[in-house]
PDB file of C-alpha atoms in Angstrom:
ATOM      1  CA  MET A  99    -172.585-190.126  -9.983  1.00 41.00           C
ATOM      2  CA  VAL A 100    -172.807-186.784 -11.745  1.00 46.00           C
ATOM      3  CA  PHE A 101    -174.815-185.169  -8.964  1.00 44.00           C
ATOM      4  CA  GLY A 102    -172.188-185.846  -6.314  1.00 47.00           C
ATOM      5  CA  LEU A 103    -169.267-185.069  -8.587  1.00 48.00           C
ATOM      6  CA  PHE A 104    -167.999-182.025  -6.733  1.00 48.00           C
ATOM      7  CA  SER A 105    -169.172-182.747  -3.214  1.00 48.00           C
ATOM      8  CA  GLY A 106    -165.860-184.367  -2.248  1.00 48.00           C
ATOM      9  CA  GLU A 107    -164.036-181.074  -1.704  1.00 50.00           C
ATOM     10  CA  LYS A 108    -162.977-180.774   1.918  1.00 52.00           C
ATOM     11  CA  GLU A 109    -162.859-177.011   1.755  1.00 55.00           C
ATOM     12  CA  PRO A 110    -163.710-174.884  -1.240  1.00 55.00           C
ATOM     13  CA  LEU A 111    -160.959-173.477  -3.412  1.00 56.00           C
ATOM     14  CA  LYS A 112    -160.366-169.823  -2.710  1.00 56.00           C
ATOM     15  CA  SER A 113    -159.705-167.078  -5.207  1.00 59.00           C
ATOM     16  CA  SER A 114    -157.171-164.359  -4.646  1.00 65.00           C
ATOM     17  CA  LEU A 115    -159.829-161.875  -5.808  1.00 73.00           C
ATOM     18  CA  SER A 116    -163.248-161.155  -4.371  1.00 82.00           C
ATOM     19  CA  GLN A 117    -166.162-161.951  -6.672  1.00 84.00           C
ATOM     20  CA  ASP A 118    -166.830-158.257  -7.360  1.00 87.00           C
ATOM     21  CA  VAL A 119    -163.213-157.544  -8.296  1.00 90.00           C
ATOM     22  CA  PHE A 120    -163.084-160.750 -10.312  1.00 90.00           C
ATOM     23  CA  MET A 121    -166.145-159.735 -12.335  1.00 91.00           C
ATOM     24  CA  VAL A 122    -164.687-156.271 -13.030  1.00 92.00           C
ATOM     25  CA  GLU A 123    -161.427-157.826 -14.266  1.00 93.00           C
ATOM     26  CA  PHE A 124    -163.337-160.516 -16.152  1.00 93.00           C
ATOM     27  CA  GLU A 125    -165.421-157.958 -18.048  1.00 93.00           C
ATOM     28  CA  ALA A 126    -162.351-155.798 -18.721  1.00 94.00           C
ATOM     29  CA  THR A 127    -160.569-158.843 -20.150  1.00 94.00           C
ATOM     30  CA  MET A 128    -163.518-159.550 -22.426  1.00 94.00           C
ATOM     31  CA  LYS A 129    -163.374-155.979 -23.732  1.00 95.00           C
ATOM     32  CA  THR A 130    -159.579-155.983 -24.093  1.00 94.00           C
ATOM     33  CA  PHE A 131    -159.498-159.155 -26.197  1.00 94.00           C
ATOM     34  CA  GLY A 132    -162.784-158.521 -28.003  1.00 93.00           C
ATOM     35  CA  ILE A 133    -164.472-161.615 -26.596  1.00 92.00           C
ATOM     36  CA  VAL A 134    -168.133-161.571 -27.516  1.00 90.00           C
ATOM     37  CA  SER A 135    -170.528-164.133 -26.144  1.00 84.00           C
ATOM     38  CA  GLU A 136    -173.195-165.593 -28.344  1.00 78.00           C
ATOM     39  CA  LYS A 137    -176.524-164.441 -27.036  1.00 71.00           C
ATOM     40  CA  GLY A 138    -178.247-167.664 -26.207  1.00 61.00           C
ATOM     41  CA  ASP A 139    -181.109-168.583 -23.984  1.00 56.00           C
ATOM     42  CA  LYS A 140    -178.788-168.972 -21.017  1.00 58.00           C
ATOM     43  CA  ALA A 141    -177.906-166.354 -18.417  1.00 73.00           C
ATOM     44  CA  LYS A 142    -175.536-163.551 -19.407  1.00 76.00           C
ATOM     45  CA  ASP A 143    -172.838-164.693 -16.950  1.00 82.00           C
ATOM     46  CA  TYR A 144    -173.030-168.229 -18.341  1.00 88.00           C
ATOM     47  CA  ASP A 145    -172.576-166.984 -21.914  1.00 90.00           C
ATOM     48  CA  ASN A 146    -169.671-164.740 -20.894  1.00 91.00           C
ATOM     49  CA  VAL A 147    -167.882-167.510 -19.001  1.00 93.00           C
ATOM     50  CA  GLU A 148    -168.389-169.898 -21.895  1.00 93.00           C
ATOM     51  CA  ALA A 149    -167.031-167.424 -24.464  1.00 94.00           C
ATOM     52  CA  THR A 150    -164.053-166.468 -22.304  1.00 95.00           C
ATOM     53  CA  ALA A 151    -163.238-170.085 -21.454  1.00 95.00           C
ATOM     54  CA  ILE A 152    -163.333-171.017 -25.138  1.00 95.00           C
ATOM     55  CA  PHE A 153    -161.120-168.059 -26.048  1.00 96.00           C
ATOM     56  CA  LEU A 154    -158.551-168.626 -23.305  1.00 96.00           C
ATOM     57  CA  PHE A 155    -158.386-172.427 -23.610  1.00 96.00           C
ATOM     58  CA  GLU A 156    -158.120-172.167 -27.394  1.00 96.00           C
ATOM     59  CA  GLN A 157    -155.195-169.732 -27.147  1.00 96.00           C
ATOM     60  CA  VAL A 158    -153.471-171.978 -24.610  1.00 96.00           C
ATOM     61  CA  MET A 159    -153.986-175.053 -26.791  1.00 95.00           C
ATOM     62  CA  LYS A 160    -152.627-173.249 -29.865  1.00 95.00           C
ATOM     63  CA  VAL A 161    -149.444-172.506 -27.922  1.00 95.00           C
ATOM     64  CA  ALA A 162    -149.269-176.092 -26.635  1.00 93.00           C
ATOM     65  CA  VAL A 163    -149.818-177.607 -30.081  1.00 92.00           C
ATOM     66  CA  SER A 164    -147.246-175.325 -31.709  1.00 93.00           C
ATOM     67  CA  ALA A 165    -144.741-176.287 -28.980  1.00 92.00           C
ATOM     68  CA  LYS A 166    -145.589-179.967 -29.677  1.00 91.00           C
ATOM     69  CA  THR A 167    -146.423-180.722 -26.048  1.00 89.00           C
ATOM     70  CA  ILE A 168    -149.409-182.942 -26.902  1.00 89.00           C
ATOM     71  CA  ASN A 169    -147.679-186.158 -27.966  1.00 88.00           C
ATOM     72  CA  SER A 170    -149.443-188.933 -26.093  1.00 89.00           C
ATOM     73  CA  LYS A 171    -152.737-189.984 -24.594  1.00 90.00           C
ATOM     74  CA  ARG A 172    -151.541-188.798 -21.159  1.00 93.00           C
ATOM     75  CA  ASP A 173    -150.651-185.376 -22.588  1.00 92.00           C
ATOM     76  CA  LEU A 174    -154.143-185.131 -24.087  1.00 93.00           C
ATOM     77  CA  GLU A 175    -155.698-186.049 -20.728  1.00 94.00           C
ATOM     78  CA  ALA A 176    -153.489-183.458 -19.002  1.00 95.00           C
ATOM     79  CA  ALA A 177    -154.581-180.804 -21.503  1.00 95.00           C
ATOM     80  CA  ALA A 178    -158.221-181.712 -20.900  1.00 95.00           C
ATOM     81  CA  THR A 179    -157.615-181.479 -17.144  1.00 95.00           C
ATOM     82  CA  LEU A 180    -156.142-178.016 -17.620  1.00 96.00           C
ATOM     83  CA  GLY A 181    -159.296-177.052 -19.515  1.00 95.00           C
ATOM     84  CA  ILE A 182    -161.469-178.378 -16.683  1.00 95.00           C
ATOM     85  CA  VAL A 183    -159.473-176.396 -14.112  1.00 95.00           C
ATOM     86  CA  LEU A 184    -159.669-173.247 -16.236  1.00 96.00           C
ATOM     87  CA  ILE A 185    -163.444-173.564 -16.642  1.00 95.00           C
ATOM     88  CA  HIS A 186    -163.962-174.342 -12.969  1.00 94.00           C
ATOM     89  CA  CYS A 187    -161.903-171.287 -11.978  1.00 94.00           C
ATOM     90  CA  LEU A 188    -163.783-168.906 -14.271  1.00 95.00           C
ATOM     91  CA  GLY A 189    -167.210-170.339 -13.503  1.00 93.00           C
ATOM     92  CA  ARG A 190    -166.801-170.630  -9.751  1.00 92.00           C
ATOM     93  CA  ASN A 191    -165.498-167.071  -9.440  1.00 92.00           C
ATOM     94  CA  ALA A 192    -168.307-165.782 -11.664  1.00 91.00           C
ATOM     95  CA  GLY A 193    -170.880-167.410  -9.375  1.00 90.00           C
ATOM     96  CA  MET A 194    -172.109-170.169 -11.697  1.00 91.00           C
ATOM     97  CA  SER A 195    -174.024-173.127 -10.328  1.00 90.00           C
ATOM     98  CA  LYS A 196    -172.528-176.617 -10.192  1.00 90.00           C
ATOM     99  CA  THR A 197    -174.927-177.765 -12.902  1.00 90.00           C
ATOM    100  CA  GLN A 198    -173.804-175.005 -15.257  1.00 90.00           C
ATOM    101  CA  LEU A 199    -170.154-175.799 -14.510  1.00 90.00           C
ATOM    102  CA  GLN A 200    -170.661-179.485 -15.206  1.00 89.00           C
ATOM    103  CA  PHE A 201    -172.227-178.709 -18.558  1.00 91.00           C
ATOM    104  CA  LEU A 202    -169.400-176.365 -19.556  1.00 92.00           C
ATOM    105  CA  MET A 203    -166.737-178.864 -18.470  1.00 90.00           C
ATOM    106  CA  GLY A 204    -167.880-181.218 -21.186  1.00 86.00           C
ATOM    107  CA  LYS A 205    -168.750-178.669 -23.829  1.00 92.00           C
ATOM    108  CA  VAL A 206    -165.810-176.249 -23.857  1.00 94.00           C
ATOM    109  CA  PRO A 207    -162.905-178.742 -23.932  1.00 93.00           C
ATOM    110  CA  GLN A 208    -164.575-180.785 -26.686  1.00 92.00           C
ATOM    111  CA  PHE A 209    -165.134-177.668 -28.778  1.00 93.00           C
ATOM    112  CA  VAL A 210    -161.587-176.371 -28.293  1.00 94.00           C
ATOM    113  CA  LEU A 211    -159.770-179.678 -28.700  1.00 92.00           C
ATOM    114  CA  THR A 212    -161.669-180.363 -31.916  1.00 90.00           C
ATOM    115  CA  ARG A 213    -160.547-177.005 -33.305  1.00 92.00           C
ATOM    116  CA  THR A 214    -156.915-177.119 -32.219  1.00 93.00           C
ATOM    117  CA  LEU A 215    -155.727-180.733 -32.430  1.00 90.00           C
ATOM    118  CA  ASP A 216    -154.783-182.857 -35.416  1.00 87.00           C
ATOM    119  CA  PRO A 217    -157.462-185.306 -36.591  1.00 85.00           C
ATOM    120  CA  GLU A 218    -155.534-188.327 -35.263  1.00 82.00           C
ATOM    121  CA  GLN A 219    -155.225-186.685 -31.831  1.00 81.00           C
ATOM    122  CA  ASN A 220    -158.930-185.804 -31.846  1.00 83.00           C
ATOM    123  CA  THR A 221    -159.996-189.444 -31.845  1.00 84.00           C
ATOM    124  CA  GLY A 222    -159.189-189.765 -28.145  1.00 85.00           C
ATOM    125  CA  ALA A 223    -160.441-186.343 -27.069  1.00 88.00           C
ATOM    126  CA  GLY A 224    -163.838-187.507 -25.804  1.00 88.00           C
ATOM    127  CA  LYS A 225    -162.356-190.189 -23.564  1.00 92.00           C
ATOM    128  CA  ALA A 226    -159.661-187.785 -22.359  1.00 92.00           C
ATOM    129  CA  ILE A 227    -162.260-185.194 -21.356  1.00 92.00           C
ATOM    130  CA  THR A 228    -164.356-187.761 -19.500  1.00 92.00           C
ATOM    131  CA  LYS A 229    -161.285-189.036 -17.688  1.00 93.00           C
ATOM    132  CA  ALA A 230    -160.204-185.459 -16.854  1.00 93.00           C
ATOM    133  CA  ILE A 231    -163.586-184.622 -15.323  1.00 92.00           C
ATOM    134  CA  ILE A 232    -163.560-187.762 -13.209  1.00 92.00           C
ATOM    135  CA  GLN A 233    -159.921-187.226 -12.244  1.00 91.00           C
ATOM    136  CA  TYR A 234    -160.650-183.653 -11.184  1.00 92.00           C
ATOM    137  CA  ALA A 235    -163.578-184.745  -9.043  1.00 90.00           C
ATOM    138  CA  HIS A 236    -161.668-187.531  -7.330  1.00 92.00           C
ATOM    139  CA  LYS A 237    -158.282-185.874  -6.880  1.00 93.00           C
ATOM    140  CA  ILE A 238    -159.314-182.357  -5.804  1.00 90.00           C
ATOM    141  CA  GLY A 239    -159.074-183.435  -2.169  1.00 89.00           C
ATOM    142  CA  GLN A 240    -155.470-184.606  -2.589  1.00 93.00           C
ATOM    143  CA  LYS A 241    -152.880-182.093  -1.444  1.00 94.00           C
ATOM    144  CA  ARG A 242    -150.546-182.304  -4.459  1.00 94.00           C
ATOM    145  CA  PHE A 243    -153.331-182.140  -7.045  1.00 95.00           C
ATOM    146  CA  ARG A 244    -154.992-179.286  -5.188  1.00 94.00           C
ATOM    147  CA  PHE A 245    -151.664-177.401  -5.119  1.00 95.00           C
ATOM    148  CA  ASN A 246    -151.400-177.783  -8.915  1.00 95.00           C
ATOM    149  CA  VAL A 247    -154.986-176.618  -9.385  1.00 95.00           C
ATOM    150  CA  GLU A 248    -154.364-173.556  -7.216  1.00 94.00           C
ATOM    151  CA  ALA A 249    -151.199-172.729  -9.200  1.00 94.00           C
ATOM    152  CA  VAL A 250    -153.124-172.912 -12.488  1.00 95.00           C
ATOM    153  CA  GLU A 251    -155.950-170.812 -11.061  1.00 94.00           C
ATOM    154  CA  GLU A 252    -153.424-168.197  -9.947  1.00 94.00           C
ATOM    155  CA  ASN A 253    -152.132-168.031 -13.551  1.00 94.00           C
ATOM    156  CA  VAL A 254    -155.710-167.595 -14.795  1.00 94.00           C
ATOM    157  CA  ILE A 255    -156.287-164.784 -12.280  1.00 94.00           C
ATOM    158  CA  GLN A 256    -153.000-163.136 -13.282  1.00 93.00           C
ATOM    159  CA  PHE A 257    -154.049-163.328 -16.934  1.00 95.00           C
ATOM    160  CA  LEU A 258    -157.336-161.614 -16.092  1.00 94.00           C
ATOM    161  CA  VAL A 259    -155.627-158.907 -14.048  1.00 93.00           C
ATOM    162  CA  GLN A 260    -152.658-158.219 -16.322  1.00 94.00           C
ATOM    163  CA  LYS A 261    -154.349-159.016 -19.653  1.00 94.00           C
ATOM    164  CA  LYS A 262    -151.082-160.111 -21.271  1.00 93.00           C
ATOM    165  CA  PRO A 263    -150.952-162.829 -23.947  1.00 92.00           C
ATOM    166  CA  GLU A 264    -147.690-164.080 -22.402  1.00 91.00           C
ATOM    167  CA  PHE A 265    -149.841-165.977 -19.905  1.00 92.00           C
ATOM    168  CA  TYR A 266    -150.957-168.333 -22.705  1.00 94.00           C
ATOM    169  CA  ALA A 267    -147.486-169.866 -22.594  1.00 94.00           C
ATOM    170  CA  ASN A 268    -147.569-170.044 -18.783  1.00 93.00           C
ATOM    171  CA  LEU A 269    -150.888-171.876 -18.898  1.00 94.00           C
ATOM    172  CA  ALA A 270    -149.686-174.146 -21.717  1.00 94.00           C
ATOM    173  CA  GLY A 271    -146.730-175.048 -19.513  1.00 93.00           C
ATOM    174  CA  ASP A 272    -149.172-175.887 -16.736  1.00 93.00           C
ATOM    175  CA  ILE A 273    -150.339-178.880 -18.776  1.00 93.00           C
ATOM    176  CA  GLY A 274    -147.261-180.641 -17.406  1.00 93.00           C
ATOM    177  CA  ARG A 275    -148.668-180.325 -13.885  1.00 93.00           C
ATOM    178  CA  PHE A 276    -151.349-182.901 -14.690  1.00 93.00           C
ATOM    179  CA  VAL A 277    -149.325-185.544 -16.577  1.00 87.00           C
TER     180      VAL A 277
END
């Protein structure tokens, strides 16, 4: 099932930036916010996407938790879905492979949710992430879900271009799109 997870897309999602422009803005964002990737045995782009996804999703979750928007199991699943969309947007535009994206979609949300949620909320994080990945794969072909994904991706792109922390609140508000 994992191998065919993203083959259901009728047409690929499109970015409002070309890959070259995206990478320039992506690297500028990393410098602006002091995001440093851990030098691992993976490719440089992989490490940079991972570090940026962790940074951005963590900031968004801090805003969401402080605004008390994560109150139920559905809210937790919606937050995990937002994390999946964020990772997919960054990774796809950076030219990552599907295998690398799939790995990050499990790793980054688990890491961030563990750091930002209360211990009682963390107990359901693993199931919420699994459900979010499956939901993303199955619903990406649906018009309404796809519209919500594109809106979130546009907020991610605007964050990269404008480099303003105000977009954390915009992205935290986007959790409601997936409830």
